[in-house]
Amino acid sequence: MARKTLGLLSLMTGLASLIIMHAYGESVPVTTPFSSGRADHFHEKVRQMQEFKASFSRRDLAAAATPGYAPAPSPQVTSGPRVYGVISYGADPTGKSDSTEAILKALSDAFNGPREGSLMEGISNLGGAEIHLEGGNYLISKPLRLPDAGVGNLMIHGGTLRASDDFPTDGYLIDLSASKSSSSYNYEYITLKDLMFDSNYRGGAISVINSLRTSIDNCYIARFTSNGILVQSGHETYIRNSFLGQHITAGGDPGERNFTGTAINLMGNDNAVTDVVIFSAAVGIMVSGQANTFSGVHCYNKATGFGGTGIYLKLPGNTQTRIVNSYMDYTGIVAEDPVQLHISSSFFLGDAFIVLKSINGVAKGVNIVDNLFSGKNNGVEIVKLDQSNGAFKQIDQVFVDRNTVQGMNTRATVARASMQGNGTSWTVDFSSILLFPNLIKHVQYSFSASGSSFPNHALRNVSENRVVIESDVAVPASVFVTVDQGVTS
């Protein structure tokens, strides 16, 4: 019985092999007298046998593979920005060898990569291409410039650039300048982010020339000798969340008297500096362009007592500058012939003060209001006039008022005072408070007499910042006076 069973099994296996062989033959024609329904059934059985044999083939391949081996995934194409990692171009992230040419090659490839329409006329859109420094520290021997002008939407980020000992002393580590451009601007929407610049006392860090909508974000800039950041022509360069210092220090540096250079030099219009710390330089921010704004700026560069300036507004007659919510730490603000200048909600520490400097004798549309001044009782005035080049002659809409002062002398264009006396004349002296000498254009007063008399009284004189009020009869009286220098006819 066992032999019969074994024989039957061998016969069935042989038939199955025959069917499989036919099923995997090359175009085996099917000629059968069966009806079409039975022919369909036969083809279905053949298909099932093909799947059955294929399952054995897959098992054989899996068994032959090395244990633990996982095939590499297929490359996936993404639609994100193009990223050019500088290490793959040969840049040395340890900073031991020169990486200038490698980074320039990455910039060239990004510049010559696919472009997606345009931004401003003449500015090609690089589509958000990124030059990724990959967290390295790179030695640079000459300025990093784009191959040519006329591109936008490019980011350089994520590492440190350090000038070599032979870097040109008049150069900048990243130089966004060009000799010619088909657009009215060299570049548009270039972003420099998450970078440290070490100029190695060989020049500056960033130069932005005639560019539009440049962003400098979260950068640390140190050891410059000329400018940390230079912005010239163009407009809308935004500098934010960054730290700048010629020397790496945190205040009280014994060499502070010798600090030189300018942290930020704005020679263009419509720029903004926000949430920026300037911890060493002779000048924190030099401004010679219009319509710039500063917010959340902390200057503790070279102290005023050592000849330093926090913010210097060097554009006589066209200031158009707003400084708000900032911190002037032992260094102050100088404004030449200020016209449309607003300084408010800021803190001046360590006898830091504001200077209005006469060039052509003009001061118009100036608001210095709602600030805090804290000094050391050295008799320093919160606002000073520099009239070494001539007196201020055109004064209109200048308001210095509502400032909170401690340990310094208050100066204002609006003052209030009162006095009591028994007589026919009351003189109220505002010369120790009013900012401009011999200038009172508006007076309000009240005269309160006691007793039975009802005198006539009048304002008689306002010269030398003194107000004189007289009555026609002697009476005991109290006089309350408010004066204003801010408006001229």
Coordinates of N, CA and C in Angstrom, one line a residue, residues 102-298:
A102 N 37.3 76.8 -3.3 CA 36.2 75.9 -3.2 C 34.9 76.5 -3.0
I103 N 34.9 77.5 -2.1 CA 33.6 78.2 -1.8 C 33.2 79.1 -3.1
L104 N 34.2 79.7 -3.7 CA 33.9 80.4 -4.9 C 33.3 79.5 -6.0
K105 N 33.8 78.2 -6.1 CA 33.3 77.3 -7.1 C 31.8 76.9 -6.7
A106 N 31.5 76.8 -5.4 CA 30.1 76.5 -5.1 C 29.2 77.7 -5.4
L107 N 29.7 78.9 -5.2 CA 29.0 80.1 -5.6 C 28.8 80.2 -7.1
S108 N 29.8 79.8 -7.8 CA 29.7 79.8 -9.3 C 28.6 78.8 -9.8
D109 N 28.6 77.6 -9.2 CA 27.6 76.6 -9.6 C 26.2 77.1 -9.2
A110 N 26.1 77.7 -8.1 CA 24.7 78.2 -7.7 C 24.3 79.3 -8.6
F111 N 25.3 80.2 -9.0 CA 25.0 81.2 -9.9 C 24.6 80.7 -11.3
N112 N 25.2 79.6 -11.7 CA 24.9 79.1 -13.1 C 23.9 78.0 -13.0
G113 N 23.2 77.8 -11.9 CA 22.2 76.8 -11.8 C 20.9 77.2 -12.4
P114 N 19.9 76.3 -12.3 CA 18.6 76.7 -12.9 C 18.0 78.0 -12.3
R115 N 17.4 78.7 -13.1 CA 16.7 80.0 -12.7 C 15.2 79.9 -13.0
E116 N 14.5 80.5 -12.1 CA 13.1 80.4 -12.1 C 12.4 81.8 -12.2
G117 N 12.4 82.3 -13.4 CA 11.8 83.6 -13.6 C 12.7 84.7 -13.1
S118 N 12.1 85.8 -12.7 CA 12.9 87.0 -12.3 C 12.3 87.7 -11.1
L119 N 13.0 88.5 -10.5 CA 12.6 89.4 -9.4 C 12.4 90.8 -10.0
M120 N 13.3 91.7 -9.5 CA 13.3 93.0 -10.2 C 13.7 92.8 -11.7
E121 N 13.4 93.7 -12.5 CA 13.8 93.6 -13.9 C 15.3 93.5 -14.0
G122 N 15.8 92.5 -14.6 CA 17.3 92.3 -14.7 C 17.9 91.4 -13.6
I123 N 17.0 91.0 -12.7 CA 17.5 90.1 -11.6 C 16.9 88.7 -11.7
S124 N 17.7 87.7 -12.0 CA 17.2 86.4 -12.1 C 17.0 85.7 -10.8
N125 N 15.9 84.9 -10.7 CA 15.6 84.2 -9.5 C 16.3 82.8 -9.4
L126 N 17.2 82.7 -8.5 CA 17.9 81.4 -8.3 C 17.1 80.4 -7.5
G127 N 15.9 80.7 -7.2 CA 14.9 79.8 -6.6 C 15.2 79.4 -5.2
G128 N 16.0 80.1 -4.4 CA 16.3 79.8 -3.1 C 17.5 78.9 -2.9
A129 N 18.4 78.9 -3.9 CA 19.7 78.1 -3.8 C 20.4 78.5 -2.5
E130 N 21.1 77.5 -1.9 CA 21.8 77.7 -0.6 C 23.3 77.3 -0.8
I131 N 24.1 78.1 -0.3 CA 25.5 77.8 -0.1 C 25.6 77.4 1.4
H132 N 25.8 76.1 1.7 CA 25.8 75.6 3.0 C 27.2 75.4 3.5
L133 N 27.6 76.1 4.5 CA 29.0 76.0 5.1 C 29.1 74.8 6.0
E134 N 28.0 74.1 6.3 CA 28.0 72.8 7.0 C 28.7 72.8 8.3
G135 N 28.6 74.0 9.0 CA 29.2 74.0 10.4 C 30.7 74.1 10.4
G136 N 31.4 74.4 9.3 CA 32.8 74.4 9.3 C 33.4 75.8 9.6
N137 N 34.7 75.8 9.8 CA 35.5 77.0 10.0 C 36.5 77.2 8.8
Y138 N 36.3 78.2 8.0 CA 37.0 78.2 6.7 C 37.9 79.4 6.6
L139 N 39.1 79.1 6.2 CA 40.1 80.2 6.0 C 40.0 80.8 4.6
I140 N 39.9 82.1 4.6 CA 39.6 82.8 3.3 C 40.7 83.8 3.0
S141 N 41.3 83.8 1.8 CA 42.4 84.7 1.5 C 42.0 85.9 0.6
K142 N 40.8 85.9 0.1 CA 40.4 87.0 -0.7 C 38.8 87.1 -0.6
P143 N 38.3 88.3 -0.9 CA 36.8 88.4 -0.8 C 36.0 87.4 -1.6
L144 N 34.9 86.9 -1.0 CA 34.0 86.0 -1.7 C 33.0 86.9 -2.4
R145 N 33.1 86.9 -3.7 CA 32.1 87.6 -4.6 C 31.4 86.7 -5.5
L146 N 30.1 87.0 -5.8 CA 29.4 86.3 -6.8 C 30.0 86.5 -8.2
P147 N 29.9 85.6 -9.1 CA 30.6 85.7 -10.4 C 30.2 86.9 -11.2
D148 N 28.9 87.4 -11.0 CA 28.4 88.6 -11.7 C 27.2 89.1 -11.0
A149 N 26.7 90.2 -11.4 CA 25.5 90.8 -10.8 C 24.3 90.2 -11.5
G150 N 23.1 90.6 -11.0 CA 21.9 90.2 -11.7 C 21.2 89.0 -11.2
V151 N 21.5 88.6 -9.9 CA 20.8 87.4 -9.4 C 20.1 87.7 -8.1
G152 N 19.2 86.9 -7.7 CA 18.6 87.0 -6.4 C 18.0 85.7 -5.8
N153 N 17.6 85.8 -4.6 CA 17.0 84.6 -3.9 C 18.1 83.5 -3.7
L154 N 19.1 83.9 -3.0 CA 20.3 83.1 -2.7 C 20.6 83.2 -1.2
M155 N 21.0 82.1 -0.5 CA 21.3 82.1 0.9 C 22.7 81.5 1.1
I156 N 23.5 82.2 2.0 CA 24.8 81.6 2.4 C 24.6 81.5 3.9
H157 N 24.9 80.3 4.5 CA 24.6 80.1 5.9 C 25.4 79.0 6.5
G158 N 25.4 79.0 7.8 CA 25.8 77.8 8.6 C 27.3 77.6 8.8
G159 N 28.1 78.6 9.1 CA 29.5 78.3 9.4 C 30.3 79.6 9.7
T160 N 31.6 79.4 9.7 CA 32.5 80.5 10.1 C 33.4 80.8 8.9
L161 N 33.6 82.1 8.7 CA 34.6 82.6 7.7 C 35.7 83.4 8.4
R162 N 36.9 83.0 8.2 CA 38.0 83.7 8.9 C 39.1 84.2 7.8
A163 N 39.4 85.5 7.9 CA 40.4 86.0 7.0 C 41.8 85.5 7.3
S164 N 42.5 85.2 6.2 CA 43.9 84.7 6.4 C 44.8 85.9 6.7
D165 N 46.1 85.6 7.0 CA 47.0 86.7 7.3 C 47.4 87.5 6.1
D166 N 47.1 87.0 4.9 CA 47.4 87.8 3.7 C 46.1 88.4 3.1
F167 N 45.0 88.3 3.8 CA 43.7 88.9 3.3 C 43.9 90.4 3.1
P168 N 43.4 91.0 2.0 CA 43.6 92.4 1.7 C 42.9 93.3 2.8
T169 N 43.7 94.2 3.3 CA 43.2 95.0 4.4 C 42.0 96.0 4.1
D170 N 41.8 96.1 2.8 CA 40.6 96.9 2.4 C 39.5 96.1 1.8
G171 N 39.5 94.8 2.1 CA 38.5 93.9 1.6 C 37.5 93.5 2.6
Y172 N 36.5 92.7 2.1 CA 35.4 92.2 2.9 C 35.2 90.7 2.7
L173 N 35.0 90.0 3.7 CA 34.9 88.5 3.6 C 33.8 88.1 2.6
I174 N 32.7 88.7 2.7 CA 31.6 88.6 1.7 C 31.4 89.9 1.1
D175 N 31.6 90.0 -0.2 CA 31.5 91.3 -0.9 C 30.4 91.2 -2.0
L176 N 29.3 91.8 -1.7 CA 28.2 91.9 -2.7 C 28.3 93.1 -3.5
S177 N 29.2 93.2 -4.4 CA 29.4 94.3 -5.3 C 29.7 93.8 -6.7
A178 N 29.5 94.6 -7.6 CA 29.7 94.2 -9.0 C 30.1 95.4 -9.8
S179 N 30.8 95.2 -10.9 CA 31.3 96.3 -11.7 C 30.2 96.8 -12.6
K180 N 29.3 95.9 -13.0 CA 28.2 96.3 -13.9 C 27.0 95.4 -13.7
S181 N 25.8 95.9 -14.1 CA 24.6 95.1 -13.9 C 23.6 95.6 -14.9
S182 N 22.8 94.7 -15.4 CA 21.7 95.0 -16.4 C 20.5 95.6 -15.6
S183 N 20.5 95.4 -14.3 CA 19.4 96.0 -13.5 C 19.9 97.2 -12.8
S184 N 18.9 98.0 -12.3 CA 19.3 99.2 -11.5 C 19.9 98.8 -10.2
Y185 N 19.8 97.5 -9.8 CA 20.5 97.0 -8.6 C 21.4 95.8 -8.9
N186 N 22.4 95.6 -8.1 CA 23.3 94.5 -8.4 C 22.7 93.2 -8.0
Y187 N 22.0 93.1 -6.8 CA 21.5 91.8 -6.3 C 20.2 92.1 -5.6
E188 N 19.3 91.1 -5.5 CA 18.1 91.2 -4.7 C 17.9 90.0 -3.9
Y189 N 17.4 90.2 -2.7 CA 17.0 89.1 -1.8 C 18.2 88.1 -1.6
I190 N 19.3 88.6 -1.2 CA 20.5 87.8 -0.7 C 20.4 87.7 0.8
T191 N 20.5 86.5 1.3 CA 20.4 86.2 2.7 C 21.7 85.7 3.3
L192 N 22.2 86.3 4.3 CA 23.4 85.8 5.0 C 22.9 85.5 6.4
K193 N 23.0 84.2 6.8 CA 22.3 83.8 8.0 C 23.2 82.8 8.8
D194 N 23.1 82.9 10.1 CA 23.8 81.9 11.0 C 25.3 81.8 10.6
L195 N 26.0 82.9 10.6 CA 27.4 83.0 10.2 C 28.2 83.7 11.2
M196 N 29.4 83.3 11.4 CA 30.4 84.0 12.2 C 31.5 84.5 11.2
F197 N 31.8 85.8 11.3 CA 32.9 86.4 10.5 C 34.0 86.9 11.4
D198 N 35.2 86.4 11.2 CA 36.4 86.8 11.9 C 37.3 87.5 10.8
S199 N 37.3 88.8 10.9 CA 38.1 89.5 9.9 C 39.6 89.6 10.2
N200 N 40.0 89.0 11.3 CA 41.4 88.9 11.7 C 42.2 90.2 11.6
Y201 N 41.5 91.3 11.9 CA 42.0 92.7 11.8 C 42.6 92.9 10.4
R202 N 42.0 92.4 9.4 CA 42.5 92.6 8.0 C 41.4 93.3 7.1
G203 N 40.5 94.0 7.7 CA 39.5 94.7 6.9 C 38.1 94.6 7.5
G204 N 37.1 94.3 6.6 CA 35.7 94.2 7.1 C 35.1 92.9 6.9
A205 N 33.8 92.7 7.2 CA 33.2 91.4 7.1 C 32.2 91.3 6.0
I206 N 31.3 92.3 5.9 CA 30.2 92.2 4.8 C 30.1 93.6 4.1
S207 N 30.1 93.5 2.8 CA 29.9 94.7 2.0 C 28.7 94.5 1.1
V208 N 27.7 95.4 1.2 CA 26.5 95.3 0.4 C 26.4 96.6 -0.4
I209 N 26.6 96.4 -1.7 CA 26.7 97.6 -2.6 C 25.5 97.6 -3.6
N210 N 24.7 98.6 -3.5 CA 23.6 98.8 -4.5 C 22.8 97.6 -4.7
S211 N 22.4 97.0 -3.5 CA 21.5 95.8 -3.6 C 20.2 96.1 -2.9
L212 N 19.2 95.2 -3.2 CA 17.9 95.4 -2.8 C 17.4 94.3 -1.9
R213 N 16.8 94.6 -0.8 CA 16.2 93.6 0.1 C 17.2 92.5 0.5
T214 N 18.3 92.9 1.1 CA 19.4 92.0 1.6 C 19.1 91.8 3.1
S215 N 19.2 90.5 3.5 CA 19.0 90.1 4.9 C 20.2 89.6 5.6
I216 N 20.6 90.2 6.7 CA 21.8 89.8 7.5 C 21.2 89.4 8.8
D217 N 21.2 88.1 9.1 CA 20.4 87.6 10.2 C 21.2 86.6 11.1
N218 N 21.2 86.8 12.4 CA 21.9 85.9 13.3 C 23.4 85.7 13.0
C219 N 24.1 86.8 12.8 CA 25.5 86.8 12.5 C 26.4 87.4 13.7
Y220 N 27.6 86.9 13.8 CA 28.5 87.3 14.8 C 29.7 87.8 14.0
I221 N 30.0 89.1 14.2 CA 31.1 89.8 13.4 C 32.1 90.4 14.3
A222 N 33.4 90.0 14.1 CA 34.4 90.4 15.0 C 35.7 90.6 14.3
R223 N 36.6 91.4 15.0 CA 38.0 91.6 14.6 C 38.1 92.3 13.2
F224 N 37.2 93.3 13.0 CA 37.2 94.1 11.8 C 38.1 95.4 12.1
T225 N 38.6 96.0 11.1 CA 39.3 97.3 11.3 C 38.7 98.4 10.5
S226 N 38.0 98.1 9.5 CA 37.3 99.2 8.7 C 35.8 99.2 9.2
N227 N 35.0 98.5 8.5 CA 33.5 98.4 8.9 C 33.2 96.9 9.1
G228 N 32.4 96.6 10.1 CA 31.9 95.3 10.2 C 30.9 95.0 9.1
I229 N 30.0 95.9 8.9 CA 29.0 95.8 7.8 C 29.0 97.2 7.1
L230 N 29.2 97.2 5.8 CA 29.1 98.4 5.0 C 27.9 98.2 4.0
V231 N 27.0 99.2 4.1 CA 25.8 99.2 3.2 C 25.9 100.5 2.4
Q232 N 26.0 100.4 1.1 CA 26.2 101.6 0.2 C 25.2 101.6 -0.9
S233 N 24.5 102.7 -1.1 CA 23.4 102.8 -2.1 C 22.4 101.7 -1.9
G234 N 21.6 101.4 -2.9 CA 20.5 100.4 -2.8 C 19.6 100.8 -1.6
H235 N 18.8 99.9 -1.2 CA 18.0 100.1 0.0 C 17.4 98.8 0.5
E236 N 16.8 98.9 1.7 CA 16.1 97.8 2.4 C 17.1 96.6 2.7
T237 N 18.2 97.0 3.3 CA 19.1 96.0 3.9 C 18.6 95.9 5.4
Y238 N 18.3 94.6 5.8 CA 17.8 94.4 7.2 C 18.9 93.6 7.9
I239 N 19.3 94.2 9.0 CA 20.3 93.6 9.9 C 19.7 93.3 11.2
R240 N 19.6 92.1 11.6 CA 18.9 91.8 12.9 C 19.5 90.6 13.6
N241 N 19.2 90.6 14.9 CA 19.6 89.4 15.8 C 21.1 89.1 15.6
S242 N 22.0 90.2 15.6 CA 23.4 90.0 15.4 C 24.2 90.7 16.4
F243 N 25.5 90.3 16.4 CA 26.5 90.8 17.4 C 27.7 91.3 16.6
L244 N 28.2 92.5 17.0 CA 29.3 93.1 16.3 C 30.3 93.7 17.3
G245 N 31.6 93.4 17.1 CA 32.6 94.0 17.9 C 34.0 93.9 17.3
Q246 N 34.7 94.9 17.4 CA 36.1 94.9 16.8 C 37.0 93.9 17.7
H247 N 36.8 94.0 19.0 CA 37.4 93.1 19.9 C 36.4 92.3 20.7
I248 N 36.7 91.0 20.9 CA 35.7 90.2 21.6 C 35.9 90.5 23.1
T249 N 34.9 91.2 23.7 CA 35.0 91.7 25.1 C 33.5 91.8 25.6
A250 N 33.4 92.0 26.9 CA 32.0 92.2 27.4 C 32.0 93.4 28.3
G251 N 32.7 94.4 27.9 CA 32.7 95.7 28.6 C 33.9 95.8 29.6
G252 N 34.3 97.0 29.9 CA 35.4 97.2 30.8 C 36.7 96.8 30.3
D253 N 36.9 96.8 29.0 CA 38.1 96.3 28.4 C 39.2 97.4 28.6
P254 N 40.4 97.0 29.1 CA 41.5 98.0 29.3 C 42.0 98.7 28.1
G255 N 41.7 98.1 26.9 CA 42.1 98.8 25.7 C 41.0 99.5 25.0
E256 N 40.0 99.9 25.7 CA 38.8 100.5 25.1 C 39.1 101.8 24.5
R257 N 40.1 102.6 25.0 CA 40.5 103.9 24.5 C 41.0 103.7 23.0
N258 N 41.5 102.6 22.7 CA 42.1 102.4 21.4 C 41.2 101.7 20.4
F259 N 40.0 101.5 20.7 CA 39.0 100.9 19.8 C 38.9 101.8 18.5
T260 N 38.9 101.2 17.4 CA 38.7 101.9 16.1 C 37.6 101.2 15.3
G261 N 37.5 101.7 14.1 CA 36.5 101.1 13.2 C 35.1 101.5 13.5
T262 N 34.2 101.1 12.5 CA 32.8 101.3 12.6 C 32.1 99.9 12.5
A263 N 31.2 99.6 13.4 CA 30.5 98.3 13.4 C 29.6 98.2 12.2
I264 N 28.7 99.2 12.0 CA 27.7 99.3 10.9 C 27.8 100.6 10.2
N265 N 28.0 100.7 8.9 CA 28.1 101.9 8.2 C 27.0 101.9 7.1
L266 N 26.0 102.7 7.4 CA 24.8 102.7 6.5 C 24.9 104.0 5.6
M267 N 25.3 103.7 4.3 CA 25.4 104.8 3.4 C 24.2 104.7 2.3
G268 N 23.1 104.2 2.8 CA 22.0 104.0 1.9 C 20.7 104.2 2.6
N269 N 19.6 104.1 1.9 CA 18.3 104.5 2.4 C 17.4 103.3 2.8
D270 N 16.4 103.5 3.7 CA 15.4 102.6 4.0 C 15.9 101.3 4.6
N271 N 16.9 101.3 5.4 CA 17.4 100.1 6.0 C 17.0 100.0 7.5
A272 N 17.1 98.9 8.1 CA 16.6 98.7 9.4 C 17.7 97.8 10.2
V273 N 17.9 98.3 11.4 CA 18.8 97.5 12.3 C 18.0 97.2 13.6
T274 N 17.7 95.9 13.8 CA 16.9 95.5 15.0 C 17.5 94.4 15.8
D275 N 17.4 94.6 17.1 CA 17.9 93.6 18.0 C 19.3 93.2 17.8
V276 N 20.2 94.2 17.8 CA 21.6 94.1 17.5 C 22.4 94.6 18.6
V277 N 23.5 93.9 19.0 CA 24.4 94.3 20.0 C 25.7 94.7 19.4
I278 N 26.2 95.9 19.7 CA 27.5 96.4 19.3 C 28.4 96.6 20.5
F279 N 29.4 95.7 20.7 CA 30.1 95.7 22.0 C 31.5 96.2 21.9
S280 N 32.0 96.5 20.7 CA 33.3 97.2 20.7 C 33.5 97.8 19.3
A281 N 33.9 99.1 19.2 CA 34.2 99.8 17.9 C 34.3 101.2 18.3
A282 N 34.9 102.1 17.5 CA 34.9 103.5 17.8 C 33.5 104.1 17.6
V283 N 32.9 103.7 16.5 CA 31.5 104.1 16.2 C 30.6 102.9 16.1
G284 N 29.5 102.9 16.8 CA 28.6 101.8 16.7 C 27.9 101.7 15.3
I285 N 27.2 102.8 15.0 CA 26.5 102.8 13.7 C 26.7 104.2 13.2
M286 N 27.2 104.3 12.0 CA 27.4 105.5 11.2 C 26.3 105.6 10.2
V287 N 25.6 106.7 10.1 CA 24.4 106.8 9.2 C 24.6 108.0 8.3
S288 N 24.6 107.8 7.0 CA 24.7 108.9 6.0 C 23.6 108.6 4.9
G289 N 22.6 107.8 5.2 CA 21.5 107.6 4.3 C 20.2 108.0 5.0
Q290 N 19.2 108.1 4.3 CA 17.9 108.6 4.8 C 16.9 107.4 5.1
A291 N 16.0 107.8 6.0 CA 14.8 106.9 6.3 C 15.2 105.6 6.8
N292 N 16.2 105.6 7.7 CA 16.6 104.3 8.4 C 16.0 104.2 9.8
T293 N 15.8 103.0 10.3 CA 15.2 102.8 11.6 C 16.0 101.9 12.4
F294 N 16.1 102.2 13.7 CA 16.8 101.4 14.7 C 16.0 101.0 15.9
S295 N 15.9 99.7 16.2 CA 15.1 99.3 17.3 C 15.7 98.2 18.0
G296 N 15.7 98.2 19.4 CA 16.4 97.2 20.1 C 17.9 97.1 20.0
V297 N 18.5 98.2 19.7 CA 20.0 98.3 19.5 C 20.6 98.6 20.8
H298 N 21.6 97.8 21.2 CA 22.4 98.0 22.4 C 23.8 98.3 22.0

